[in-house]
Coordinates of C-alpha atoms and ligand atoms in Angstrom, one line a residue:
M1 CA 105.6 94.6 129.7
E2 CA 103.9 92.4 126.8
R3 CA 105.6 92.4 123.6
Q4 CA 104.1 94.5 120.9
I5 CA 105.3 94.2 117.3
Y6 CA 103.9 96.8 114.7
A7 CA 103.6 95.2 111.5
D8 CA 100.9 97.4 109.8
N9 CA 102.8 100.4 108.6
A10 CA 100.7 100.4 105.4
A11 CA 97.7 101.3 107.6
T12 CA 99.6 104.0 109.4
T13 CA 102.9 104.8 110.9
Q14 CA 104.1 106.1 114.3
M15 CA 105.4 109.8 114.1
S16 CA 108.9 110.4 114.4
Q17 CA 110.5 112.3 117.1
R18 CA 111.9 114.7 114.7
V19 CA 108.8 115.4 112.9
L20 CA 107.0 116.1 116.3
E21 CA 109.8 118.5 117.4
A22 CA 109.4 120.3 114.3
M23 CA 105.9 120.5 114.5
L24 CA 105.6 121.5 118.5
P25 CA 106.5 125.3 118.1
H26 CA 103.5 125.5 115.6
L27 CA 101.0 124.1 118.1
M28 CA 102.1 126.6 120.7
G29 CA 103.8 129.8 120.6
E30 CA 103.8 130.0 116.8
Y31 CA 100.3 130.2 116.4
G32 CA 99.7 132.7 113.8
N33 CA 97.5 132.3 110.8
P34 CA 99.6 132.2 107.7
S35 CA 97.3 134.7 105.9
S36 CA 97.9 137.5 108.6
I37 CA 100.2 140.1 107.9
Y38 CA 101.9 140.8 111.2
G39 CA 105.0 139.0 112.4
L40 CA 103.3 135.8 114.1
G41 CA 101.4 135.2 110.7
R42 CA 104.5 135.8 108.5
S43 CA 106.4 133.2 110.5
A44 CA 103.6 130.6 109.9
R45 CA 103.6 131.7 106.2
M46 CA 107.4 131.0 106.2
A47 CA 107.0 127.5 107.8
V48 CA 104.4 126.4 105.3
E49 CA 106.4 127.8 102.4
T50 CA 109.7 125.7 103.7
A51 CA 107.6 122.6 103.9
R52 CA 106.5 123.3 100.3
E53 CA 110.0 123.7 99.4
Q54 CA 110.9 120.2 101.0
A55 CA 108.1 118.3 99.5
A56 CA 109.0 120.0 95.9
A57 CA 112.7 118.8 96.5
V58 CA 111.6 115.4 97.3
L59 CA 109.0 115.0 94.2
G60 CA 111.5 117.0 91.8
C61 CA 109.0 119.6 91.0
L62 CA 108.6 123.4 91.7
P63 CA 107.4 124.5 95.1
G64 CA 104.5 126.1 93.2
E65 CA 103.1 122.9 92.2
I66 CA 102.6 121.4 95.6
Y67 CA 99.0 121.9 97.1
F68 CA 98.4 121.1 101.0
T69 CA 95.6 119.1 101.3
S70 CA 93.7 117.2 104.4
C71 CA 94.7 113.6 103.2
G72 CA 95.4 111.4 100.5
S73 CA 91.8 110.8 100.0
E74 CA 91.0 114.2 99.1
S75 CA 93.9 114.6 96.9
D76 CA 92.6 111.6 94.9
N77 CA 89.2 113.1 94.8
W78 CA 90.6 116.5 93.8
A79 CA 92.7 115.1 90.9
I80 CA 90.0 112.7 89.6
K81 CA 87.1 114.9 90.1
G82 CA 89.1 118.2 89.0
V83 CA 90.3 116.6 85.7
A84 CA 86.7 115.4 84.8
E85 CA 85.3 118.8 85.8
K86 CA 87.9 120.5 83.5
M87 CA 87.7 118.1 80.7
A88 CA 84.1 117.6 80.4
E89 CA 83.9 121.0 78.9
K90 CA 86.0 119.5 76.2
G91 CA 83.7 116.5 75.2
K92 CA 85.9 114.1 77.1
K93 CA 84.1 111.5 79.2
H94 CA 86.5 108.3 79.9
I95 CA 88.8 107.5 82.6
I96 CA 91.0 104.5 82.7
T97 CA 92.4 103.2 86.0
S98 CA 92.9 99.7 87.4
A99 CA 90.8 97.2 89.0
F100 CA 93.1 97.2 92.4
E101 CA 93.2 100.9 93.1
H102 CA 92.3 102.2 96.7
H103 CA 88.8 102.9 97.2
A104 CA 89.6 106.8 97.3
V105 CA 90.1 106.4 93.4
L106 CA 87.8 103.4 92.8
H107 CA 84.7 105.0 94.8
T108 CA 85.6 108.5 92.8
C109 CA 85.6 106.8 89.5
K110 CA 82.1 105.1 90.7
H111 CA 80.9 108.4 91.4
L112 CA 81.9 109.8 88.1
E113 CA 80.2 106.7 86.3
K114 CA 76.8 107.9 88.2
L115 CA 77.4 111.3 86.4
G116 CA 77.8 109.7 82.9
W117 CA 81.6 109.0 82.7
Q118 CA 82.9 105.7 81.3
V119 CA 85.4 104.1 83.4
T120 CA 87.9 101.2 82.0
Y121 CA 89.0 99.2 85.1
L122 CA 92.4 97.4 83.7
P123 CA 93.3 93.9 84.9
V124 CA 96.6 93.7 86.9
G125 CA 97.3 89.9 86.2
S126 CA 98.4 87.5 88.7
E127 CA 101.5 89.4 89.5
G128 CA 99.5 92.4 90.3
I129 CA 101.1 94.7 87.7
V130 CA 99.3 97.0 85.3
N131 CA 100.8 96.5 81.8
P132 CA 101.6 99.8 79.8
A133 CA 100.4 98.3 76.7
D134 CA 97.0 97.7 78.2
V135 CA 96.9 101.3 79.0
E136 CA 97.7 102.5 75.4
S137 CA 95.1 100.0 74.2
A138 CA 92.4 101.3 76.3
I139 CA 93.1 105.1 75.5
R140 CA 90.4 106.6 73.2
E141 CA 89.7 110.0 71.6
D142 CA 87.5 111.0 74.8
T143 CA 89.8 109.9 77.3
A144 CA 90.5 112.5 79.9
L145 CA 92.7 110.8 82.3
V146 CA 94.8 107.7 83.3
T147 CA 94.9 107.0 87.0
I148 CA 97.0 104.3 88.2
M149 CA 98.6 103.8 91.9
Y150 CA 102.1 103.9 92.3
A151 CA 102.1 101.0 94.6
N152 CA 99.5 98.9 96.0
N153 CA 98.4 99.3 99.6
E154 CA 97.8 95.6 100.2
I155 CA 100.1 93.6 98.2
G156 CA 102.9 96.2 97.8
T157 CA 103.4 95.7 93.9
V158 CA 105.2 98.7 92.4
Q159 CA 103.8 99.6 88.9
P160 CA 105.7 100.6 85.9
I161 CA 104.9 104.3 86.3
P162 CA 107.5 105.9 84.1
E163 CA 106.4 103.6 81.4
I164 CA 102.5 104.7 81.9
G165 CA 103.6 108.4 82.1
A166 CA 105.5 108.0 78.7
V167 CA 102.2 106.4 77.2
C168 CA 100.1 109.2 78.3
K169 CA 102.2 111.9 77.5
A170 CA 102.5 110.4 73.8
H171 CA 98.8 110.3 73.8
G172 CA 98.3 113.8 75.3
V173 CA 96.3 112.2 78.3
Y174 CA 96.5 113.6 82.0
F175 CA 98.3 111.1 84.2
H176 CA 97.6 111.0 87.9
T177 CA 99.1 108.4 90.3
D178 CA 98.2 107.7 93.9
A179 CA 101.7 107.5 95.5
V180 CA 100.4 107.2 99.0
Q181 CA 102.2 103.9 99.8
A182 CA 105.1 104.6 97.4
V183 CA 106.6 107.7 98.8
G184 CA 109.6 107.4 100.9
H185 CA 110.3 104.0 99.6
V186 CA 110.6 104.5 95.9
A187 CA 112.7 107.2 94.0
I188 CA 110.0 109.7 92.5
N189 CA 110.5 112.4 90.0
V190 CA 107.5 113.7 88.6
K191 CA 109.1 115.4 85.8
E192 CA 111.3 112.5 84.5
Q193 CA 108.4 110.0 85.1
N194 CA 106.0 112.2 83.3
I195 CA 103.6 112.5 86.1
D196 CA 100.8 115.2 85.9
L197 CA 99.3 114.7 89.1
L198 CA 100.3 112.9 92.3
S199 CA 98.6 112.3 95.8
L200 CA 100.5 111.8 98.8
S201 CA 99.7 111.3 102.7
G202 CA 101.6 112.3 105.9
H203 CA 100.7 109.4 108.0
K204 CA 102.1 106.7 105.9
I205 CA 105.7 108.3 106.4
H206 CA 105.9 109.2 110.0
A207 CA 104.1 112.6 109.7
P208 CA 100.7 113.0 111.5
K209 CA 97.2 111.7 110.1
G210 CA 95.1 114.6 108.3
V211 CA 97.7 116.0 106.1
G212 CA 98.4 115.4 102.4
I213 CA 99.7 116.8 99.2
L214 CA 98.5 117.0 95.5
Y215 CA 101.3 117.9 93.1
M216 CA 99.7 119.5 90.2
K217 CA 101.9 120.2 87.3
N218 CA 102.0 123.8 86.2
G219 CA 99.4 124.8 83.5
I220 CA 97.0 122.1 84.4
G221 CA 94.9 124.6 86.6
L222 CA 92.2 122.1 88.0
P223 CA 89.1 123.7 89.3
N224 CA 89.2 124.2 93.0
F225 CA 88.1 121.3 95.4
I226 CA 87.2 123.5 98.3
D227 CA 85.9 127.1 97.8
G228 CA 86.3 129.6 100.1
G229 CA 89.4 131.9 101.0
G230 CA 92.5 132.5 98.9
Q231 CA 94.5 129.9 100.5
E232 CA 96.8 127.5 98.5
R233 CA 97.0 130.1 95.6
N234 CA 93.3 130.4 95.6
K235 CA 93.2 126.5 94.7
R236 CA 92.2 125.2 98.1
A237 CA 90.4 127.0 100.7
G238 CA 90.9 126.5 104.3
T239 CA 93.1 127.8 107.0
E240 CA 96.4 125.9 106.6
N241 CA 97.1 123.2 108.9
V242 CA 100.6 124.7 109.8
A243 CA 101.7 122.1 112.2
S244 CA 100.8 119.3 110.3
I245 CA 102.1 120.7 107.1
V246 CA 105.6 121.6 108.9
G247 CA 105.6 117.7 109.9
L248 CA 104.8 116.6 106.4
G249 CA 107.7 118.6 105.0
K250 CA 110.0 117.2 107.5
A251 CA 108.9 113.7 107.3
L252 CA 109.4 113.8 103.4
E253 CA 112.8 115.0 103.9
E254 CA 113.7 112.2 106.3
A255 CA 112.0 109.7 104.1
N256 CA 114.1 110.6 101.2
F257 CA 117.4 110.6 103.4
Q258 CA 119.2 107.5 102.9
M259 CA 116.4 105.7 101.1
G260 CA 118.6 103.3 99.6
P261 CA 120.5 102.0 102.8
R262 CA 117.1 101.8 104.9
N263 CA 115.5 100.1 101.9
S264 CA 118.3 97.3 101.9
R265 CA 117.9 96.9 105.6
V266 CA 114.0 96.5 105.3
L267 CA 114.4 94.2 102.2
A268 CA 116.5 91.8 104.2
M269 CA 113.8 91.5 107.0
R270 CA 111.1 91.4 104.4
D271 CA 112.7 88.5 102.6
K272 CA 113.3 86.5 105.4
L273 CA 109.7 86.7 106.6
I274 CA 108.5 85.8 103.2
D275 CA 110.8 82.8 102.9
G276 CA 110.0 81.9 106.5
L277 CA 106.2 82.2 105.9
L278 CA 106.4 80.3 102.7
A279 CA 108.0 77.4 104.3
I280 CA 104.5 76.7 105.8
P281 CA 102.7 74.1 103.6
R282 CA 100.1 75.3 101.2
T283 CA 101.0 79.2 101.3
R284 CA 101.5 81.6 98.5
L285 CA 102.9 85.1 98.1
N286 CA 100.5 87.6 96.8
G287 CA 101.8 89.8 94.1
S288 CA 105.3 90.1 92.1
R289 CA 108.2 89.4 94.5
E290 CA 110.5 91.5 92.3
H291 CA 108.5 94.6 91.8
R292 CA 107.5 95.0 95.4
L293 CA 107.8 97.6 98.2
P294 CA 110.7 96.8 100.5
G295 CA 108.4 96.3 103.5
N296 CA 105.3 94.5 102.2
V297 CA 104.6 90.9 102.8
N298 CA 101.2 89.4 101.7
I299 CA 100.7 85.8 102.2
S300 CA 97.5 83.4 101.8
F301 CA 97.2 80.4 104.0
E302 CA 94.9 78.0 102.7
G303 CA 92.4 76.6 105.1
V304 CA 92.7 79.6 107.5
E305 CA 90.4 82.5 107.9
G306 CA 92.2 85.9 107.9
E307 CA 90.0 87.4 110.6
S308 CA 90.8 84.7 113.2
L309 CA 94.5 84.9 112.2
L310 CA 94.4 88.6 113.2
L311 CA 92.8 88.1 116.5
M312 CA 95.3 85.6 117.6
L313 CA 98.1 87.4 116.3
D314 CA 96.8 90.3 118.5
L315 CA 96.7 88.2 121.3
K316 CA 100.5 87.5 120.9
G317 CA 100.9 91.3 120.5
I318 CA 101.6 91.6 116.6
C319 CA 99.4 94.3 114.7
A320 CA 98.8 93.1 111.2
S321 CA 96.2 93.3 108.8
S322 CA 94.4 90.8 106.4
G323 CA 92.8 90.6 103.1
S324 CA 89.4 90.9 104.0
A325 CA 87.5 94.3 103.6
C326 CA 87.5 94.8 107.2
T327 CA 87.2 98.7 107.1
S328 CA 83.7 98.2 105.6
G329 CA 82.7 95.5 108.3
S330 CA 82.0 93.2 105.5
L331 CA 83.3 89.8 105.3
D332 CA 83.9 90.1 101.5
P333 CA 87.4 89.2 100.6
S334 CA 89.5 92.4 99.3
H335 CA 89.1 93.6 95.7
V336 CA 92.9 93.7 95.3
L337 CA 93.1 89.8 95.9
L338 CA 90.3 89.0 93.8
A339 CA 91.8 91.3 91.0
L340 CA 94.9 88.8 91.1
G341 CA 92.4 85.9 90.2
L342 CA 92.6 84.4 93.7
P343 CA 89.6 82.3 94.7
H344 CA 87.5 83.7 97.5
E345 CA 88.3 81.1 100.1
I346 CA 92.2 81.5 99.7
A347 CA 91.6 85.6 99.4
H348 CA 89.9 85.0 102.8
G349 CA 92.9 83.5 104.5
S350 CA 95.5 86.3 103.7
L351 CA 97.8 88.1 105.9
R352 CA 99.5 91.5 105.3
L353 CA 102.7 92.4 107.2
S354 CA 103.9 95.8 106.5
I355 CA 107.3 96.5 108.2
N356 CA 109.5 99.4 108.1
E357 CA 113.1 100.5 109.3
W358 CA 111.8 100.7 113.0
N359 CA 111.4 96.9 112.9
T360 CA 114.3 94.9 114.1
P361 CA 115.4 91.2 113.1
E362 CA 114.2 90.0 116.6
D363 CA 110.7 91.2 115.8
I364 CA 110.9 89.1 112.3
D365 CA 112.3 85.9 114.2
Y366 CA 109.3 86.4 116.9
I367 CA 106.7 86.8 113.7
L368 CA 108.2 83.5 112.3
Q369 CA 108.1 81.6 115.5
V370 CA 104.2 82.6 116.3
V371 CA 102.7 82.6 112.8
P372 CA 103.2 78.8 112.3
E373 CA 102.0 77.9 115.7
I374 CA 98.7 79.9 114.9
I375 CA 98.2 78.6 111.4
T376 CA 98.7 75.0 112.9
K377 CA 96.0 75.8 115.5
L378 CA 93.7 77.5 113.0
R379 CA 94.0 74.6 110.5
A380 CA 93.3 72.0 113.2
M381 CA 89.9 73.7 113.9
S382 CA 89.1 74.4 110.2
P383 CA 86.5 72.4 108.3
L384 CA 88.0 73.7 105.0
W385 CA 91.6 72.6 105.7
E386 CA 90.0 69.0 106.6
R387 CA 88.5 69.1 103.2
I388 CA 91.8 70.0 101.4
C389 CA 93.6 67.4 103.3
K390 CA 91.2 64.8 102.2
E391 CA 91.2 66.0 98.7
E392 CA 94.9 65.8 98.7
A393 CA 95.0 62.0 99.9
N394 CA 92.5 61.2 97.2
Ligands
PLP1 N1 95.6 105.9 98.7 C1 96.2 104.8 99.3 C2 97.0 103.7 98.3 C3 96.4 104.4 100.5 O1 97.1 103.3 101.0 C4 95.6 105.1 101.1 C5 95.4 104.7 103.0 O2 95.5 103.8 103.2 C6 95.0 106.2 100.7 C7 95.1 106.6 99.3 C8 94.2 107.4 101.6 O3 95.1 108.2 102.3 P1 94.4 108.9 103.6 O4 94.3 107.9 104.6 O5 95.5 109.9 103.8 O6 93.2 109.6 103.1

């Protein structure tokens, strides 16, 4: 059988066996509606509430502050549009975010701009870190919300969330963080870190796709995002996706279990990858090495086109992702890499490898054998590389 190495865990993860086993009864025999009063319904309700407790224990909040949603994008939309709707009544009309947020946040902010909101997009510097002092200077009388991601999905940089939380608390401004990439890799405690709203998604932590959470601090009381039935304490209508919610609870519990030892193992593999790839001439690591998720590698190779690199890696059985906005089908370089100040042609030649605890040291050796060979081949065909070499010679 051909070798396949999955190194795109920031895109999605494989479901874990234990998550699947926890879910299976709720896809078959335990099919009741959690709102029904008979036994079958009550056991579905119990399963949902157990998952809520598991999630609350991981985030350091009360179970009543957990709302199940359909995905990370929904949680981001609800948090941002919800605060906007609530705070507009108080005359607020300003939001602070960063230039390199996920599109679930950026496009939501753009939508609000069309409705008359003003949005400040903070710079992230060449290291890909938001400066809490910049957040503080951007806060105005009419600021309703600060929304800054916990960890970036492309370059894996981890933001100074407790410091930003403290700034927001001091100024009485709501603080939302998109923690979709951080959960399970970084110790999160919403109370200690002064987080008012937090989004997470199941499929990045070995739960199924199509389930997420919005943590909403007690007392915030955002308007409903989906109107209808009384599910999620009248806040988010729609019959609960019981099996997926059970899977998410289990996945969160697993992700939090032995996070330290698991991170150390992944970190060792990541560092070997980074060092090995940086040994290729004219490459650079994108984003801070120090403040970085344990499994994230994002490297630019001068004179190389990201899409070709991905196709050649695919032929060798390696699943990875590039710094181009491939989701939109456009050839524009990613807004994240441009926010770091990378020139277009360098941003184009970027590779993201996102590994996790299921990768092995043999996977890393294989990647380190294959990538330099491909870079050499691509550069041999690249007019851009030829120009770089000529310039270097002069
Ligand atoms: N936010 C971040 C940082 C992400 O990486 C993603 C997914 O890639 C999302 C939000 C959206 O999550 P979902 O796919 O569950 O909608």
